[in-house]
PDB file of C-alpha atoms and ligand atoms in Angstrom:
ATOM      1  CA  MET A   1     -22.347  -9.052 -25.196  1.00  0.00           C
ATOM      2  CA  SER A   2     -20.529 -12.150 -24.769  1.00  0.00           C
ATOM      3  CA  VAL A   3     -16.682 -12.953 -25.160  1.00  0.00           C
ATOM      4  CA  LEU A   4     -14.710 -16.003 -25.153  1.00  0.00           C
ATOM      5  CA  ILE A   5     -11.384 -16.202 -23.300  1.00  0.00           C
ATOM      6  CA  ALA A   6      -9.085 -19.426 -24.284  1.00  0.00           C
ATOM      7  CA  TYR A   7      -5.632 -19.885 -22.593  1.00  0.00           C
ATOM      8  CA  GLY A   8      -2.641 -22.080 -23.002  1.00  0.00           C
ATOM      9  CA  SER A   9      -0.712 -22.424 -20.091  1.00  0.00           C
ATOM     10  CA  LYS A  10       1.751 -24.769 -18.667  1.00  0.00           C
ATOM     11  CA  ARG A  11       2.557 -23.416 -15.045  1.00  0.00           C
ATOM     12  CA  GLY A  12      -0.718 -20.926 -14.709  1.00  0.00           C
ATOM     13  CA  GLY A  13       0.691 -17.812 -15.147  1.00  0.00           C
ATOM     14  CA  THR A  14      -1.300 -17.463 -18.341  1.00  0.00           C
ATOM     15  CA  ALA A  15      -4.457 -19.066 -16.723  1.00  0.00           C
ATOM     16  CA  GLY A  16      -4.245 -15.733 -13.945  1.00  0.00           C
ATOM     17  CA  LEU A  17      -3.831 -13.567 -17.262  1.00  0.00           C
ATOM     18  CA  ALA A  18      -7.121 -14.532 -19.014  1.00  0.00           C
ATOM     19  CA  ASP A  19      -9.092 -14.427 -15.387  1.00  0.00           C
ATOM     20  CA  MET A  20      -7.547 -10.586 -15.449  1.00  0.00           C
ATOM     21  CA  VAL A  21      -8.568 -10.540 -18.984  1.00  0.00           C
ATOM     22  CA  ALA A  22     -12.195 -11.937 -17.642  1.00  0.00           C
ATOM     23  CA  ASP A  23     -12.433  -9.552 -14.729  1.00  0.00           C
ATOM     24  CA  ALA A  24     -11.574  -6.217 -17.045  1.00  0.00           C
ATOM     25  CA  PHE A  25     -14.350  -7.364 -19.549  1.00  0.00           C
ATOM     26  CA  ARG A  26     -16.550  -7.932 -16.747  1.00  0.00           C
ATOM     27  CA  GLN A  27     -15.917  -4.158 -15.645  1.00  0.00           C
ATOM     28  CA  GLU A  28     -16.975  -3.222 -19.247  1.00  0.00           C
ATOM     29  CA  GLY A  29     -20.226  -4.859 -19.067  1.00  0.00           C
ATOM     30  CA  PHE A  30     -19.213  -7.873 -20.892  1.00  0.00           C
ATOM     31  CA  THR A  31     -20.258 -11.547 -20.168  1.00  0.00           C
ATOM     32  CA  VAL A  32     -17.547 -13.774 -20.079  1.00  0.00           C
ATOM     33  CA  ASP A  33     -16.848 -17.987 -20.506  1.00  0.00           C
ATOM     34  CA  VAL A  34     -13.114 -18.545 -19.710  1.00  0.00           C
ATOM     35  CA  ALA A  35     -11.747 -21.695 -20.430  1.00  0.00           C
ATOM     36  CA  PRO A  36      -8.338 -23.506 -20.967  1.00  0.00           C
ATOM     37  CA  ALA A  37      -8.241 -23.976 -24.613  1.00  0.00           C
ATOM     38  CA  ARG A  38      -7.761 -27.651 -24.871  1.00  0.00           C
ATOM     39  CA  ALA A  39     -11.453 -27.810 -23.277  1.00  0.00           C
ATOM     40  CA  VAL A  40     -13.029 -25.412 -25.850  1.00  0.00           C
ATOM     41  CA  ARG A  41     -15.346 -27.426 -28.067  1.00  0.00           C
ATOM     42  CA  SER A  42     -16.665 -24.743 -30.213  1.00  0.00           C
ATOM     43  CA  VAL A  43     -16.300 -20.735 -30.241  1.00  0.00           C
ATOM     44  CA  ALA A  44     -20.009 -20.075 -31.400  1.00  0.00           C
ATOM     45  CA  GLY A  45     -22.218 -17.782 -29.480  1.00  0.00           C
ATOM     46  CA  HIS A  46     -19.743 -14.898 -28.559  1.00  0.00           C
ATOM     47  CA  GLU A  47     -19.227 -11.877 -30.280  1.00  0.00           C
ATOM     48  CA  ALA A  48     -15.731 -11.893 -29.651  1.00  0.00           C
ATOM     49  CA  VAL A  49     -12.815 -14.421 -28.989  1.00  0.00           C
ATOM     50  CA  ILE A  50      -9.649 -13.994 -26.961  1.00  0.00           C
ATOM     51  CA  VAL A  51      -6.851 -16.621 -26.918  1.00  0.00           C
ATOM     52  CA  GLY A  52      -3.935 -16.240 -24.780  1.00  0.00           C
ATOM     53  CA  GLY A  53      -0.746 -18.555 -24.890  1.00  0.00           C
ATOM     54  CA  ALA A  54       2.272 -18.855 -22.791  1.00  0.00           C
ATOM     55  CA  LEU A  55       5.681 -18.252 -24.636  1.00  0.00           C
ATOM     56  CA  TYR A  56       8.506 -21.000 -24.207  1.00  0.00           C
ATOM     57  CA  ALA A  57      11.688 -20.685 -26.171  1.00  0.00           C
ATOM     58  CA  SER A  58       9.843 -18.308 -28.589  1.00  0.00           C
ATOM     59  CA  ARG A  59       6.843 -20.699 -29.219  1.00  0.00           C
ATOM     60  CA  TRP A  60       3.254 -20.283 -28.247  1.00  0.00           C
ATOM     61  CA  HIS A  61       1.800 -22.915 -26.052  1.00  0.00           C
ATOM     62  CA  ARG A  62       0.316 -25.652 -28.353  1.00  0.00           C
ATOM     63  CA  ASP A  63      -3.072 -25.541 -26.644  1.00  0.00           C
ATOM     64  CA  ALA A  64      -3.768 -22.208 -27.565  1.00  0.00           C
ATOM     65  CA  LYS A  65      -2.205 -22.793 -31.144  1.00  0.00           C
ATOM     66  CA  ARG A  66      -4.314 -26.302 -31.656  1.00  0.00           C
ATOM     67  CA  LEU A  67      -7.441 -23.998 -30.508  1.00  0.00           C
ATOM     68  CA  VAL A  68      -6.861 -21.430 -33.461  1.00  0.00           C
ATOM     69  CA  ARG A  69      -6.014 -23.984 -35.977  1.00  0.00           C
ATOM     70  CA  ARG A  70      -8.962 -26.080 -34.984  1.00  0.00           C
ATOM     71  CA  HIS A  71     -11.344 -23.039 -35.132  1.00  0.00           C
ATOM     72  CA  ALA A  72      -9.785 -21.211 -38.128  1.00  0.00           C
ATOM     73  CA  GLY A  73     -13.208 -20.763 -40.206  1.00  0.00           C
ATOM     74  CA  GLU A  74     -15.524 -19.792 -37.591  1.00  0.00           C
ATOM     75  CA  LEU A  75     -12.310 -17.705 -35.901  1.00  0.00           C
ATOM     76  CA  ARG A  76     -12.245 -15.679 -39.454  1.00  0.00           C
ATOM     77  CA  GLY A  77     -15.928 -14.367 -39.039  1.00  0.00           C
ATOM     78  CA  CYS A  78     -15.642 -13.553 -35.426  1.00  0.00           C
ATOM     79  CA  PRO A  79     -13.288 -10.457 -33.955  1.00  0.00           C
ATOM     80  CA  THR A  80     -10.642 -12.252 -32.815  1.00  0.00           C
ATOM     81  CA  TYR A  81      -7.225 -10.910 -29.951  1.00  0.00           C
ATOM     82  CA  LEU A  82      -4.558 -12.731 -28.918  1.00  0.00           C
ATOM     83  CA  PHE A  83      -2.142 -12.379 -26.039  1.00  0.00           C
ATOM     84  CA  SER A  84       1.004 -13.964 -25.216  1.00  0.00           C
ATOM     85  CA  SER A  85       3.348 -14.426 -21.866  1.00  0.00           C
ATOM     86  CA  GLY A  86       5.571 -13.334 -21.352  1.00  0.00           C
ATOM     87  CA  PRO A  87       8.679 -11.292 -20.463  1.00  0.00           C
ATOM     88  CA  LEU A  88      10.056 -11.921 -17.081  1.00  0.00           C
ATOM     89  CA  ASP A  89      10.793  -8.100 -16.590  1.00  0.00           C
ATOM     90  CA  GLU A  90       9.714  -5.211 -17.315  1.00  0.00           C
ATOM     91  CA  SER A  91       9.759  -5.145 -21.180  1.00  0.00           C
ATOM     92  CA  ALA A  92       6.185  -5.651 -21.817  1.00  0.00           C
ATOM     93  CA  VAL A  93       5.296  -2.720 -20.003  1.00  0.00           C
ATOM     94  CA  GLN A  94       7.537  -0.908 -21.627  1.00  0.00           C
ATOM     95  CA  GLY A  95       7.286  -1.002 -25.150  1.00  0.00           C
ATOM     96  CA  MET A  96       5.378  -3.008 -27.618  1.00  0.00           C
ATOM     97  CA  ILE A  97       6.624  -6.677 -28.104  1.00  0.00           C
ATOM     98  CA  PRO A  98       5.353  -8.037 -31.209  1.00  0.00           C
ATOM     99  CA  PRO A  99       3.934 -11.338 -31.675  1.00  0.00           C
ATOM    100  CA  VAL A 100       6.513 -14.156 -32.543  1.00  0.00           C
ATOM    101  CA  LYS A 101       6.665 -15.697 -35.943  1.00  0.00           C
ATOM    102  CA  GLY A 102       4.215 -18.802 -35.034  1.00  0.00           C
ATOM    103  CA  VAL A 103       1.504 -16.357 -33.302  1.00  0.00           C
ATOM    104  CA  GLN A 104       1.937 -13.760 -36.159  1.00  0.00           C
ATOM    105  CA  ALA A 105       1.188 -16.754 -38.799  1.00  0.00           C
ATOM    106  CA  LEU A 106      -2.091 -17.872 -37.132  1.00  0.00           C
ATOM    107  CA  MET A 107      -2.895 -14.203 -36.751  1.00  0.00           C
ATOM    108  CA  ASP A 108      -2.466 -14.115 -40.385  1.00  0.00           C
ATOM    109  CA  GLU A 109      -4.580 -17.031 -41.065  1.00  0.00           C
ATOM    110  CA  ILE A 110      -7.718 -16.058 -39.110  1.00  0.00           C
ATOM    111  CA  GLY A 111      -7.511 -12.211 -39.672  1.00  0.00           C
ATOM    112  CA  ALA A 112      -7.095 -11.411 -36.034  1.00  0.00           C
ATOM    113  CA  ARG A 113      -7.876  -8.405 -34.525  1.00  0.00           C
ATOM    114  CA  GLY A 114      -5.260  -7.297 -32.730  1.00  0.00           C
ATOM    115  CA  HIS A 115      -2.402  -8.730 -30.178  1.00  0.00           C
ATOM    116  CA  VAL A 116      -0.664  -7.666 -27.135  1.00  0.00           C
ATOM    117  CA  THR A 117       2.632  -9.398 -24.951  1.00  0.00           C
ATOM    118  CA  PHE A 118       1.825  -9.261 -21.447  1.00  0.00           C
ATOM    119  CA  GLY A 119       4.539  -9.880 -18.680  1.00  0.00           C
ATOM    120  CA  GLY A 120       4.942 -13.099 -17.631  1.00  0.00           C
ATOM    121  CA  ARG A 121       5.637 -15.132 -14.193  1.00  0.00           C
ATOM    122  CA  LEU A 122       8.175 -17.740 -12.809  1.00  0.00           C
ATOM    123  CA  THR A 123       7.635 -18.529  -9.392  1.00  0.00           C
ATOM    124  CA  PRO A 124      11.225 -19.597  -7.399  1.00  0.00           C
ATOM    125  CA  ASP A 125       9.956 -23.111  -7.125  1.00  0.00           C
ATOM    126  CA  ALA A 126       9.474 -23.842 -10.574  1.00  0.00           C
ATOM    127  CA  LYS A 127       9.876 -27.669 -11.885  1.00  0.00           C
ATOM    128  CA  GLY A 128      11.444 -29.410 -14.610  1.00  0.00           C
ATOM    129  CA  PHE A 129      15.672 -28.775 -15.465  1.00  0.00           C
ATOM    130  CA  VAL A 130      15.629 -25.531 -17.402  1.00  0.00           C
ATOM    131  CA  ALA A 131      12.913 -23.397 -15.837  1.00  0.00           C
ATOM    132  CA  SER A 132      14.157 -24.326 -12.002  1.00  0.00           C
ATOM    133  CA  LYS A 133      17.689 -23.019 -13.558  1.00  0.00           C
ATOM    134  CA  MET A 134      15.848 -20.025 -14.946  1.00  0.00           C
ATOM    135  CA  ALA A 135      14.231 -19.279 -11.673  1.00  0.00           C
ATOM    136  CA  LYS A 136      17.113 -18.854 -10.062  1.00  0.00           C
ATOM    137  CA  GLN A 137      17.564 -15.366 -11.737  1.00  0.00           C
ATOM    138  CA  HIS A 138      14.331 -14.661 -13.415  1.00  0.00           C
ATOM    139  CA  ALA A 139      11.726 -15.592 -10.714  1.00  0.00           C
ATOM    140  CA  GLY A 140       8.566 -13.177 -10.406  1.00  0.00           C
ATOM    141  CA  ASP A 141       5.826 -12.190 -11.743  1.00  0.00           C
ATOM    142  CA  TRP A 142       5.440  -9.080 -14.570  1.00  0.00           C
ATOM    143  CA  ARG A 143       1.678  -9.826 -14.862  1.00  0.00           C
ATOM    144  CA  ASP A 144       0.096  -5.920 -14.516  1.00  0.00           C
ATOM    145  CA  PRO A 145      -3.699  -5.683 -14.058  1.00  0.00           C
ATOM    146  CA  GLU A 146      -3.419  -2.156 -15.769  1.00  0.00           C
ATOM    147  CA  HIS A 147      -1.637  -3.380 -18.436  1.00  0.00           C
ATOM    148  CA  VAL A 148      -4.315  -5.871 -18.892  1.00  0.00           C
ATOM    149  CA  ARG A 149      -7.134  -3.545 -18.133  1.00  0.00           C
ATOM    150  CA  THR A 150      -5.659  -0.868 -21.150  1.00  0.00           C
ATOM    151  CA  TRP A 151      -5.815  -3.632 -23.503  1.00  0.00           C
ATOM    152  CA  VAL A 152      -9.217  -4.554 -22.859  1.00  0.00           C
ATOM    153  CA  ALA A 153     -10.527  -1.440 -22.390  1.00  0.00           C
ATOM    154  CA  GLY A 154      -9.392  -0.735 -26.106  1.00  0.00           C
ATOM    155  CA  ILE A 155     -11.012  -3.706 -27.638  1.00  0.00           C
ATOM    156  CA  ALA A 156     -14.317  -2.746 -25.271  1.00  0.00           C
ATOM    157  CA  THR A 157     -14.411   0.347 -27.803  1.00  0.00           C
ATOM    158  CA  GLU A 158     -13.854  -1.692 -30.985  1.00  0.00           C
ATOM    159  CA  LEU A 159     -16.773  -4.165 -29.886  1.00  0.00           C
ATOM    160  CA  ARG A 160     -19.331  -1.699 -28.979  1.00  0.00           C
ATOM    161  CA  PRO A 161     -21.832  -0.867 -31.823  1.00  0.00           C
ATOM    162  CA  PRO A 162     -21.521   2.863 -32.513  1.00  0.00           C
ATOM    163  CA  MET A 163     -24.834   3.932 -30.973  1.00  0.00           C
ATOM    164  CA  ALA A 164     -23.126   2.869 -27.570  1.00  0.00           C
ATOM    165  CA  LYS A 165     -19.852   4.789 -28.193  1.00  0.00           C
ATOM    166  CA  GLY A 166     -19.776   8.032 -25.917  1.00  0.00           C
ATOM    167  CA  ALA A 167     -22.964   7.000 -24.084  1.00  0.00           C
TER     168      ALA A 167
HETATM  169  C1  LIG B   1      11.785 -22.498 -20.112  1.00  0.00           C
HETATM  170  C2  LIG B   1      11.102 -21.374 -20.526  1.00  0.00           C
HETATM  171  C3  LIG B   1      11.264 -20.833 -21.628  1.00  0.00           C
HETATM  172  C4  LIG B   1      11.076 -19.641 -21.844  1.00  0.00           C
HETATM  173  N1  LIG B   1      11.112 -18.629 -22.995  1.00  0.00           N
HETATM  174  C5  LIG B   1      10.243 -17.986 -23.429  1.00  0.00           C
HETATM  175  C6  LIG B   1      10.351 -17.037 -24.240  1.00  0.00           C
HETATM  176  O1  LIG B   1      10.883 -17.592 -25.329  1.00  0.00           O
HETATM  177  N2  LIG B   1       9.795 -15.776 -24.413  1.00  0.00           N
HETATM  178  C7  LIG B   1       9.164 -14.941 -23.187  1.00  0.00           C
HETATM  179  O2  LIG B   1       8.593 -14.016 -23.285  1.00  0.00           O
HETATM  180  N3  LIG B   1       9.213 -15.677 -21.897  1.00  0.00           N
HETATM  181  C8  LIG B   1       9.694 -16.999 -22.145  1.00  0.00           C
HETATM  182  N4  LIG B   1       9.592 -17.684 -20.671  1.00  0.00           N
HETATM  183  C9  LIG B   1       8.516 -16.790 -19.894  1.00  0.00           C
HETATM  184  C10 LIG B   1       7.225 -17.855 -19.311  1.00  0.00           C
HETATM  185  O3  LIG B   1       6.981 -17.320 -20.669  1.00  0.00           O
HETATM  186  C11 LIG B   1       6.445 -17.112 -18.316  1.00  0.00           C
HETATM  187  O4  LIG B   1       7.252 -17.776 -17.518  1.00  0.00           O
HETATM  188  C12 LIG B   1       5.214 -17.516 -18.593  1.00  0.00           C
HETATM  189  O5  LIG B   1       4.245 -16.770 -17.729  1.00  0.00           O
HETATM  190  C13 LIG B   1       4.783 -19.063 -18.371  1.00  0.00           C
HETATM  191  O6  LIG B   1       3.653 -18.870 -18.390  1.00  0.00           O
HETATM  192  P1  LIG B   1       2.363 -20.185 -17.718  1.00  0.00           P
HETATM  193  O7  LIG B   1       2.812 -19.710 -16.366  1.00  0.00           O
HETATM  194  O8  LIG B   1       1.278 -19.758 -17.789  1.00  0.00           O
HETATM  195  O9  LIG B   1       3.140 -21.047 -18.063  1.00  0.00           O
HETATM  196  C14 LIG B   1      10.020 -18.751 -20.763  1.00  0.00           C
HETATM  197  C15 LIG B   1       9.647 -19.489 -19.120  1.00  0.00           C
HETATM  198  C16 LIG B   1      10.751 -20.659 -19.376  1.00  0.00           C
HETATM  199  C17 LIG B   1      10.496 -21.524 -17.970  1.00  0.00           C
END
């Protein structure tokens, strides 16, 4: 089974999460394609699609948003899961953080099967007026491969044909 993983990332943290998601799917026996959302021309030929986006001021990365809008028709007919990243603290592993309003609206539009918020990353040398100020207090990496693996394992169980479950 093949899964497309597309991401919108400004500073690389969400791209790294997409790679963790890809590794976790490979461990579950899936074939994966990983690509920046803006480079995706087609979502056809995959049994499932994962779209991840960085959160900035409670808004999902524009590339991720545009991908979902562009392919909404196809995504409605294909199991699709979204992820967001991410809080610069432990909150994402301490409890389930619901999607922001814009992401919830996209989920409703395509009938997405699920969503998770993963912890984020901000490097101490982050560029940009606001980001560099934030980095003075909130630099760190809260992306958790175990959190990713647990989420992917749940999806893998949903995607496997019933005969294969428990095999
Ligand atoms: C200016 C700024 C605003 C942010 N706003 C949010 C936010 O609203 N919600 C959130 O969970 N994280 C927020 N973050 C944290 C980022 O989502 C986190 O750094 C994420 O890993 C960035 O992903 P990227 O490296 O792929 O761009 C913000 C970070 C910056 C620098």
